[in-house]
PDB file of N, CA and C in Angstrom:
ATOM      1  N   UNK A   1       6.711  17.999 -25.747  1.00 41.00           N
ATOM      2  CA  UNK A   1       7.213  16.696 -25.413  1.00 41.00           C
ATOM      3  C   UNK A   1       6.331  16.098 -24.310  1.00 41.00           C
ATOM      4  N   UNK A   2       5.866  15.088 -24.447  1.00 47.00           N
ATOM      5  CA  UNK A   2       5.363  14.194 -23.223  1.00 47.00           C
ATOM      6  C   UNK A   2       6.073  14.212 -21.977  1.00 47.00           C
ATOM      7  N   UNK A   3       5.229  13.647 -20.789  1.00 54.00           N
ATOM      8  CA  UNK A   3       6.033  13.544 -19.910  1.00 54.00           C
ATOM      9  C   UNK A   3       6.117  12.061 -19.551  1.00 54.00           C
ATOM     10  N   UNK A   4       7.268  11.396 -19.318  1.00 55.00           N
ATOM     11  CA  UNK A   4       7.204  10.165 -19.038  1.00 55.00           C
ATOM     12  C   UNK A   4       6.544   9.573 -18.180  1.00 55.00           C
ATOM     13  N   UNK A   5       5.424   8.860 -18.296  1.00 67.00           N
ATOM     14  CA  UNK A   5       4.562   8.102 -16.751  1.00 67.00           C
ATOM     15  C   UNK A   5       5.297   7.286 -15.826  1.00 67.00           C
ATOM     16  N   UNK A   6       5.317   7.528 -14.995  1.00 76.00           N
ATOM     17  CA  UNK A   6       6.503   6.531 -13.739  1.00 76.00           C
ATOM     18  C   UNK A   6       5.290   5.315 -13.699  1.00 76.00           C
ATOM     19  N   UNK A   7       5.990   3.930 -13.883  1.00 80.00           N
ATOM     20  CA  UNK A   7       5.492   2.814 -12.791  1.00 80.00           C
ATOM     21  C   UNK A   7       5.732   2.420 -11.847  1.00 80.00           C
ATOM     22  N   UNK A   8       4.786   1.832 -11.087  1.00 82.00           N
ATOM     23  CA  UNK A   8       4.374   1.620  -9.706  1.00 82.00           C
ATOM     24  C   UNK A   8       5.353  -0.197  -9.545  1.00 82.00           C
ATOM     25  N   UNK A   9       6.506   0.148  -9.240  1.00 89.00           N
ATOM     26  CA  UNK A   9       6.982  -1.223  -9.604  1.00 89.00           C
ATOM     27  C   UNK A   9       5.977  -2.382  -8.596  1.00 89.00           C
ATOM     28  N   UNK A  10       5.941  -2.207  -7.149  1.00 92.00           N
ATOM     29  CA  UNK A  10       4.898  -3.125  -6.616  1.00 92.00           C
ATOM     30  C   UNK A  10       4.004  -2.878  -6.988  1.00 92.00           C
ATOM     31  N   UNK A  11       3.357  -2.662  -7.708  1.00 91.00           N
ATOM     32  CA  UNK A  11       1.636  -2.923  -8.136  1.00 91.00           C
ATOM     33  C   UNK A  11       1.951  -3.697  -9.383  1.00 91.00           C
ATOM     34  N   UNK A  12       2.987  -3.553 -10.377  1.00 92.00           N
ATOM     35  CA  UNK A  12       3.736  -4.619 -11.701  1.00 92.00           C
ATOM     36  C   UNK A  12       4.050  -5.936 -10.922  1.00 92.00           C
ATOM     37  N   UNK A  13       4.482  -6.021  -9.402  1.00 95.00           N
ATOM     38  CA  UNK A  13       4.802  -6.972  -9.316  1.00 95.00           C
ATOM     39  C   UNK A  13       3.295  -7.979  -8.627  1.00 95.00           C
ATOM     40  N   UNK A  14       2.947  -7.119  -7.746  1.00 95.00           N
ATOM     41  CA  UNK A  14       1.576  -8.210  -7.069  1.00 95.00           C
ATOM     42  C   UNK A  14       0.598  -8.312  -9.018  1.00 95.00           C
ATOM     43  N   UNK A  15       0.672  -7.336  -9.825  1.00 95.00           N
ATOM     44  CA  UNK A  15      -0.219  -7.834 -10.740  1.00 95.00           C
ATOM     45  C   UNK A  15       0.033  -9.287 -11.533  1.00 95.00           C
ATOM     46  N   UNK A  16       1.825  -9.391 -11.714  1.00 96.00           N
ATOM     47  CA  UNK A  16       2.473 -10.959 -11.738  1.00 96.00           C
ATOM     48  C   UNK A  16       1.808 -11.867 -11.070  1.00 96.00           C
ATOM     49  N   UNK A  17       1.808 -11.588  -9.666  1.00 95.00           N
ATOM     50  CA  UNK A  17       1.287 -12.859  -8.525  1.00 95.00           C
ATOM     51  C   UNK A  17      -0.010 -12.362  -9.221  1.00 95.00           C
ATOM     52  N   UNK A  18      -0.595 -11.976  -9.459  1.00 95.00           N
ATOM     53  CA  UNK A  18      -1.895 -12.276  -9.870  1.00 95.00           C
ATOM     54  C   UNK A  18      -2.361 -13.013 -11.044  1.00 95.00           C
ATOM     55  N   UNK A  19      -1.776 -13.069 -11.802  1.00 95.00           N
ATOM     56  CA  UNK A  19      -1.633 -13.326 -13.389  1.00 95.00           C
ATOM     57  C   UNK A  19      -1.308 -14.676 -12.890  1.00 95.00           C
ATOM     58  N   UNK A  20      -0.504 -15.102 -12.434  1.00 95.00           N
ATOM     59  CA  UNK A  20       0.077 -16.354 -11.674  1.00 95.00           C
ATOM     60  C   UNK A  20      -1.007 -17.520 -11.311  1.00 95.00           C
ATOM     61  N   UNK A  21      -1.887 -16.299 -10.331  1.00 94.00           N
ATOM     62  CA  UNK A  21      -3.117 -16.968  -9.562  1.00 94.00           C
ATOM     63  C   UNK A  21      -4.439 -17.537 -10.640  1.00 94.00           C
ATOM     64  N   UNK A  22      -4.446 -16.649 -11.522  1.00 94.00           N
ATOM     65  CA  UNK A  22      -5.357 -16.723 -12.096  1.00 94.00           C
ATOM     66  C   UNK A  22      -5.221 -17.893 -13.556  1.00 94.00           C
ATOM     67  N   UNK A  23      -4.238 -18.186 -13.730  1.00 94.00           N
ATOM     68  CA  UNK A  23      -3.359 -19.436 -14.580  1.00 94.00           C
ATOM     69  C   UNK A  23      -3.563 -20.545 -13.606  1.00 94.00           C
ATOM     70  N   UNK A  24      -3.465 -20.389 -12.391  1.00 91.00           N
ATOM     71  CA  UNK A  24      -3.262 -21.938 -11.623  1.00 91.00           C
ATOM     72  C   UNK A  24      -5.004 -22.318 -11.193  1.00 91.00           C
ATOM     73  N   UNK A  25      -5.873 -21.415 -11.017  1.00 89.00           N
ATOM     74  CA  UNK A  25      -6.950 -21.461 -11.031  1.00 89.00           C
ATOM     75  C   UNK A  25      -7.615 -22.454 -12.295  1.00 89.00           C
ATOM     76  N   UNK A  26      -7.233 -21.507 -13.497  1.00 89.00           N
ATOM     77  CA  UNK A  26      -7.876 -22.409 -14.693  1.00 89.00           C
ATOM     78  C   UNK A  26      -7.064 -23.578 -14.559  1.00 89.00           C
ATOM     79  N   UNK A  27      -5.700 -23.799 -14.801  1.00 88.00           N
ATOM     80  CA  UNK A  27      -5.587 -25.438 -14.636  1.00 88.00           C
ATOM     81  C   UNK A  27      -6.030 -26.264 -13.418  1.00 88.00           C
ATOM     82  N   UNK A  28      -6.204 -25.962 -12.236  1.00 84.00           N
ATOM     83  CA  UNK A  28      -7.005 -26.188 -10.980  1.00 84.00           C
ATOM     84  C   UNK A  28      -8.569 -27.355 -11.759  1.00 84.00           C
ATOM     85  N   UNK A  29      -8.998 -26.318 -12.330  1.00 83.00           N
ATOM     86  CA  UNK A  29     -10.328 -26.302 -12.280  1.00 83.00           C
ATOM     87  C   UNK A  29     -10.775 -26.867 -14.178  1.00 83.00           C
ATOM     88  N   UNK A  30      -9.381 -26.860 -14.992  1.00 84.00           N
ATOM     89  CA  UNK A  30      -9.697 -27.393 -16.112  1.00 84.00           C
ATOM     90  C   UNK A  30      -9.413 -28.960 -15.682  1.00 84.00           C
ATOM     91  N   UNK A  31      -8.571 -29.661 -14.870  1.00 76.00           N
ATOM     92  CA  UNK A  31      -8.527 -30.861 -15.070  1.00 76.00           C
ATOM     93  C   UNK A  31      -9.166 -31.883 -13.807  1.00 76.00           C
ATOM     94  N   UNK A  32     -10.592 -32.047 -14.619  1.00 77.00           N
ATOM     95  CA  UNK A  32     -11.380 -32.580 -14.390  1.00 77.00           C
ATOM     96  C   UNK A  32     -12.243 -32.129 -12.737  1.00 77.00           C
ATOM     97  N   UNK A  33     -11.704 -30.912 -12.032  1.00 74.00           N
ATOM     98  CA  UNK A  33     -12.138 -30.253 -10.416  1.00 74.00           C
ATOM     99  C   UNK A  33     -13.696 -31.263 -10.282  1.00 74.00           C
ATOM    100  N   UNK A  34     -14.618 -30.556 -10.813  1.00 76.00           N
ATOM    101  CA  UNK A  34     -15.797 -31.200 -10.284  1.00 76.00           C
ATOM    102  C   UNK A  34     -15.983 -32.340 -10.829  1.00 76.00           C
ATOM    103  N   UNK A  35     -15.383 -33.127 -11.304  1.00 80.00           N
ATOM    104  CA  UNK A  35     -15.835 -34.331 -11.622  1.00 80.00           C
ATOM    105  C   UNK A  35     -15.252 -35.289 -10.857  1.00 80.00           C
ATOM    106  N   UNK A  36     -14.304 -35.068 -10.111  1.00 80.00           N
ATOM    107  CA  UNK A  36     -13.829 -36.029  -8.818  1.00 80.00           C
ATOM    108  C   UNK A  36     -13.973 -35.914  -7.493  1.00 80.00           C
ATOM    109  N   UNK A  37     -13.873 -37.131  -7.158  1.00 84.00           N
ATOM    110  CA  UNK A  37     -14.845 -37.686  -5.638  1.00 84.00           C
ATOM    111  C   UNK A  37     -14.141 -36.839  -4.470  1.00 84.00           C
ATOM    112  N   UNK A  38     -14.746 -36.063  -3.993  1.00 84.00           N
ATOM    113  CA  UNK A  38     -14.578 -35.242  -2.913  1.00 84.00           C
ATOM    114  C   UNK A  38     -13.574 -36.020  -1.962  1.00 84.00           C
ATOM    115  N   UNK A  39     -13.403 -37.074  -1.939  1.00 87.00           N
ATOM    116  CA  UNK A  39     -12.425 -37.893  -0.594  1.00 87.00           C
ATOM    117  C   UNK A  39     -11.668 -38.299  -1.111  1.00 87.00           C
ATOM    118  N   UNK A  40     -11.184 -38.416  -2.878  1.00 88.00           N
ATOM    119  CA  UNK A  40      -9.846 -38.263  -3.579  1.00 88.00           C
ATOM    120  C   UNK A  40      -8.785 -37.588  -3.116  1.00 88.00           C
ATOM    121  N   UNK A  41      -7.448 -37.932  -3.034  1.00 90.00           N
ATOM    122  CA  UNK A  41      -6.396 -36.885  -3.218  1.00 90.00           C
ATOM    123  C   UNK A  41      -6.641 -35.935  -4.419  1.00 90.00           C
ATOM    124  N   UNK A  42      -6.719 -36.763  -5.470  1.00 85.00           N
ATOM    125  CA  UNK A  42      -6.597 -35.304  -6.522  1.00 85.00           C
ATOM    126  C   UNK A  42      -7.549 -34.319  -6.421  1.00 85.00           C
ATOM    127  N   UNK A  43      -8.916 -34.748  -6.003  1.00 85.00           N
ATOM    128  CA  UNK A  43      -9.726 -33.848  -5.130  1.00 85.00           C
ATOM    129  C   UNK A  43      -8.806 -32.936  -4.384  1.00 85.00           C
ATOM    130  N   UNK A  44      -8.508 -33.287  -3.563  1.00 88.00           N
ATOM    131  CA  UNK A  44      -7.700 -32.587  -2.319  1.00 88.00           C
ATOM    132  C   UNK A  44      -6.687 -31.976  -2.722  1.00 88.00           C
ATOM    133  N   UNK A  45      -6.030 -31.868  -3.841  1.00 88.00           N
ATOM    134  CA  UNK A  45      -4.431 -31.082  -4.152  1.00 88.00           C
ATOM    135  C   UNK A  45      -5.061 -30.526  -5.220  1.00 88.00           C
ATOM    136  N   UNK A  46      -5.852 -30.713  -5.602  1.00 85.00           N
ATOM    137  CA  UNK A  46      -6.594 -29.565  -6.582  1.00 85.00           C
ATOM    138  C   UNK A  46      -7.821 -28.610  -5.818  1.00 85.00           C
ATOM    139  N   UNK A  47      -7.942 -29.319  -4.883  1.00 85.00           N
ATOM    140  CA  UNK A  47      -8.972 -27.827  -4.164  1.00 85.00           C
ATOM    141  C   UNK A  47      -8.010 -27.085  -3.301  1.00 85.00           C
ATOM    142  N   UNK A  48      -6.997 -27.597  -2.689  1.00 90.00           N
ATOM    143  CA  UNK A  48      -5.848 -27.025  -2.164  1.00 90.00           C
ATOM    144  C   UNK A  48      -5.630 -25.916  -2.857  1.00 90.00           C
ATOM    145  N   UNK A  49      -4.996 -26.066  -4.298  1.00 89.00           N
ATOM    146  CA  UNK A  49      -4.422 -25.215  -5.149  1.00 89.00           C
ATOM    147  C   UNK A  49      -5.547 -24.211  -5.861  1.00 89.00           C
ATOM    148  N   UNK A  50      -6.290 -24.440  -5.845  1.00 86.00           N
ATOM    149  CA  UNK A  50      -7.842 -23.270  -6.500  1.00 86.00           C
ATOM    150  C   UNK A  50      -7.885 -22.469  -5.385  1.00 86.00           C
ATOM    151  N   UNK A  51      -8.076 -23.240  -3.645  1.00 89.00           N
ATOM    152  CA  UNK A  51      -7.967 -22.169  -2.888  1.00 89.00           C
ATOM    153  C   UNK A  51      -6.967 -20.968  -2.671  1.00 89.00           C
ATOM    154  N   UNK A  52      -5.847 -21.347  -2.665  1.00 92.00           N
ATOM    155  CA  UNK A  52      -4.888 -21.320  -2.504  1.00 92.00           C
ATOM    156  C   UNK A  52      -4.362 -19.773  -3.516  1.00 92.00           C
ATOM    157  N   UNK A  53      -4.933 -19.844  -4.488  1.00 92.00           N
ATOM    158  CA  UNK A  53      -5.111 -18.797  -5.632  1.00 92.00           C
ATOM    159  C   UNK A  53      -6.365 -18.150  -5.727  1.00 92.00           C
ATOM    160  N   UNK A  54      -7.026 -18.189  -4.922  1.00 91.00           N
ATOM    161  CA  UNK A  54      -8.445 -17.171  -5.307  1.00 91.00           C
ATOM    162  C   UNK A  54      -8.461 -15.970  -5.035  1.00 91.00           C
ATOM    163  N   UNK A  55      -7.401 -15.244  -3.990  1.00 93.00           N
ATOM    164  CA  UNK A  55      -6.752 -14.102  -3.693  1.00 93.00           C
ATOM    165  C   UNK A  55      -7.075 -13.197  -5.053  1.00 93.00           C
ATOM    166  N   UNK A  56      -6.684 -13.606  -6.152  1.00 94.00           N
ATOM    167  CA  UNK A  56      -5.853 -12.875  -7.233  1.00 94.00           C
ATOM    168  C   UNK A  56      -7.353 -12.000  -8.050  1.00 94.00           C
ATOM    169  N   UNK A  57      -8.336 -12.396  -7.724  1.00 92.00           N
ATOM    170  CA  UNK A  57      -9.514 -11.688  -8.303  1.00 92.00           C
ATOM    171  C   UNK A  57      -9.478 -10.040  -7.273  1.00 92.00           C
ATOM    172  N   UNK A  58      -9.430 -10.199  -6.003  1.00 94.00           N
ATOM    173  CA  UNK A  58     -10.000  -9.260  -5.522  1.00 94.00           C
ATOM    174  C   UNK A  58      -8.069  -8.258  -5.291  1.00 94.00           C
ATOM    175  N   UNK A  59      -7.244  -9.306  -5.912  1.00 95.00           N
ATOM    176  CA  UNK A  59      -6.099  -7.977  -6.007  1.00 95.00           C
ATOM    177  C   UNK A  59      -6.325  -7.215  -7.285  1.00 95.00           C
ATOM    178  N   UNK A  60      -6.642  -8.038  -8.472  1.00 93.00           N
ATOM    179  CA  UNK A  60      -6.915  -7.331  -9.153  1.00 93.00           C
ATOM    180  C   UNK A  60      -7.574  -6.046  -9.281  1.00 93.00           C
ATOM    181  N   UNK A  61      -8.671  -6.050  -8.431  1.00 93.00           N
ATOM    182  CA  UNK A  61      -9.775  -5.083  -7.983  1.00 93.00           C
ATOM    183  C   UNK A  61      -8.941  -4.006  -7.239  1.00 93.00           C
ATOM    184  N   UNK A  62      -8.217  -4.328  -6.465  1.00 93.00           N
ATOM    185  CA  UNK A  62      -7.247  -3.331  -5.684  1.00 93.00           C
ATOM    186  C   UNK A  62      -5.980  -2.541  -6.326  1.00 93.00           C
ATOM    187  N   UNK A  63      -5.580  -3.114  -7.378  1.00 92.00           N
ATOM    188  CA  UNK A  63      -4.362  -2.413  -8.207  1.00 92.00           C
ATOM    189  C   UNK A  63      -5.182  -1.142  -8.911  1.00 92.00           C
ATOM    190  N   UNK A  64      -6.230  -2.117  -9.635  1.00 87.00           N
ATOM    191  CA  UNK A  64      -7.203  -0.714 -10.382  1.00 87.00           C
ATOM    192  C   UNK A  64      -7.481   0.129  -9.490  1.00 87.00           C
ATOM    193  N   UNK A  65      -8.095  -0.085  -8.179  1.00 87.00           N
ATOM    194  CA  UNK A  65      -8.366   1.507  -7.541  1.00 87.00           C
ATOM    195  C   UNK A  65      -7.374   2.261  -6.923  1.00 87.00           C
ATOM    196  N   UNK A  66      -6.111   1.253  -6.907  1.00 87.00           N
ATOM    197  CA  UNK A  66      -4.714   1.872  -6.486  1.00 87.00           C
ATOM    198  C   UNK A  66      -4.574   3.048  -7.527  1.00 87.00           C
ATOM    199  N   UNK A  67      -4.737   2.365  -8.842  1.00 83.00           N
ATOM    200  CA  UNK A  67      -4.057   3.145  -9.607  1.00 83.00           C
ATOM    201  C   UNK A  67      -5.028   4.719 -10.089  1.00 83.00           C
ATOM    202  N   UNK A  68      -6.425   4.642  -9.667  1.00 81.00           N
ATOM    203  CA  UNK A  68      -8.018   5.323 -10.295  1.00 81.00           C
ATOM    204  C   UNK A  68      -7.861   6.327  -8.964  1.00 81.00           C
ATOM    205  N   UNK A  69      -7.612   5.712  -8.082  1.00 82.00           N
ATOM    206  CA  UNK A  69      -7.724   6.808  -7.115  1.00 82.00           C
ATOM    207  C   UNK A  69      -6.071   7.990  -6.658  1.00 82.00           C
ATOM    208  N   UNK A  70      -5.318   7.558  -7.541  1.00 76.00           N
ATOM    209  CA  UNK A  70      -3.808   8.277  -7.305  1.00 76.00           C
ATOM    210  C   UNK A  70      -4.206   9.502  -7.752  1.00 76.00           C
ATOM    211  N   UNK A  71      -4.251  10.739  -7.224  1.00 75.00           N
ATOM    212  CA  UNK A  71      -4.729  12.157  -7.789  1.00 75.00           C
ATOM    213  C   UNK A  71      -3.585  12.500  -8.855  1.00 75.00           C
ATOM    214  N   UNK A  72      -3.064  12.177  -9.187  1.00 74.00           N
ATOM    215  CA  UNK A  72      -1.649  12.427  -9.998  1.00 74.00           C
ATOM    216  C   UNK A  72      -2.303  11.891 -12.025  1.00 74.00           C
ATOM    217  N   UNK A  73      -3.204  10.798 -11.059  1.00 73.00           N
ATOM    218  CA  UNK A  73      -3.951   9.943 -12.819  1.00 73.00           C
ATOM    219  C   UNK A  73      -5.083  10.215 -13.205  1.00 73.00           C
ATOM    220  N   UNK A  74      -4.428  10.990 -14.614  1.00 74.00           N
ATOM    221  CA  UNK A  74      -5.829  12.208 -15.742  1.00 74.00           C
ATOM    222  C   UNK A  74      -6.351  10.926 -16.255  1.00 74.00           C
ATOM    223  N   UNK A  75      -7.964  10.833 -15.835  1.00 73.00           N
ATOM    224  CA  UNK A  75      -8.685  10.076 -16.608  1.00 73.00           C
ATOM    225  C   UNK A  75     -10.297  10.893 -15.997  1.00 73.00           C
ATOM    226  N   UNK A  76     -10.983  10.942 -17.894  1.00 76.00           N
ATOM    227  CA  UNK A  76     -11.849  11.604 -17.653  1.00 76.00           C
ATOM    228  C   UNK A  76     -13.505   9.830 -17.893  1.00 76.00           C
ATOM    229  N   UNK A  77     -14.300  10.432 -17.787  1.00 78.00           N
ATOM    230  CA  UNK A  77     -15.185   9.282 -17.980  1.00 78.00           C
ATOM    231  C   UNK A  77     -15.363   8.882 -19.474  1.00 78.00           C
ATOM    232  N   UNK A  78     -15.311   9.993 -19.918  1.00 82.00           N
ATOM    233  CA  UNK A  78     -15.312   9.856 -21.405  1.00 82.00           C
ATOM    234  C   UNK A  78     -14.006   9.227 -21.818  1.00 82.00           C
ATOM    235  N   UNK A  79     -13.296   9.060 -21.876  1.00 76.00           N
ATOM    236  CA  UNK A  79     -11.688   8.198 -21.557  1.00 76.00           C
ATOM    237  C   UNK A  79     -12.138   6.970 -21.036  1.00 76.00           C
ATOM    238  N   UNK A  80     -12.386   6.881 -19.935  1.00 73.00           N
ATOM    239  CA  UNK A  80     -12.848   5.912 -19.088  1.00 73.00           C
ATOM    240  C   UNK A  80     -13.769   4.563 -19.979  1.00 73.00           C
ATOM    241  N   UNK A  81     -14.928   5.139 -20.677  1.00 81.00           N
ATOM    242  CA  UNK A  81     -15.980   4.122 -21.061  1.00 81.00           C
ATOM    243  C   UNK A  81     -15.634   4.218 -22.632  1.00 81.00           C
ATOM    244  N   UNK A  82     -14.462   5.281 -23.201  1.00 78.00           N
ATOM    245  CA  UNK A  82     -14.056   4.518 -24.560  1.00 78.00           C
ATOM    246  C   UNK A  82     -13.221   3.688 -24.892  1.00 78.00           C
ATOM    247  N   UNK A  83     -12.344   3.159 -23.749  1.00 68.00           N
ATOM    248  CA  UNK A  83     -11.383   2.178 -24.240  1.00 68.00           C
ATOM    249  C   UNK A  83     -11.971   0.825 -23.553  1.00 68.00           C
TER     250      UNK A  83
END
């Protein structure tokens, strides 16, 4: 029988806020970001909000080594570079 893997409920939850960040980014930056005049409001509440979310790249980076470096998690390289 397997053994059941426990999750890391805060690392499920900051990966949400991340998923979050990374959605408000692309709409940030899909409607129209560089094509408006830097001394615009919509300039300004859209660079607000891109900043505001750029966090979410380098959590990402941090859940994975949360989870790569837990001595408890079997992963071999060969595992590693086939999926």
């Amino acid at each position: 029988m397997m053994a059941h893997k426990q999750r890391v409920a805060y690392l499920d939850y900051l990966r949400l806020v991340a998923i979050l960040g990374v959605i408000t980014i692309h709409v940030a930056t899909s409607l129209n970001f560089y094509r408006q005049d830097y001394a615009s409001l919509n300039w300004q509440i859209l660079n607000f909000w891109d900043g505001l979310s750029r966090f979410c790249v380098p959590v990402f980076i941090m859940i994975s080594g949360a989870i790569f470096l837990n001595p408890d998690f079997d992963l071999s390289w060969e595992k590693l570079f086939k999926k």
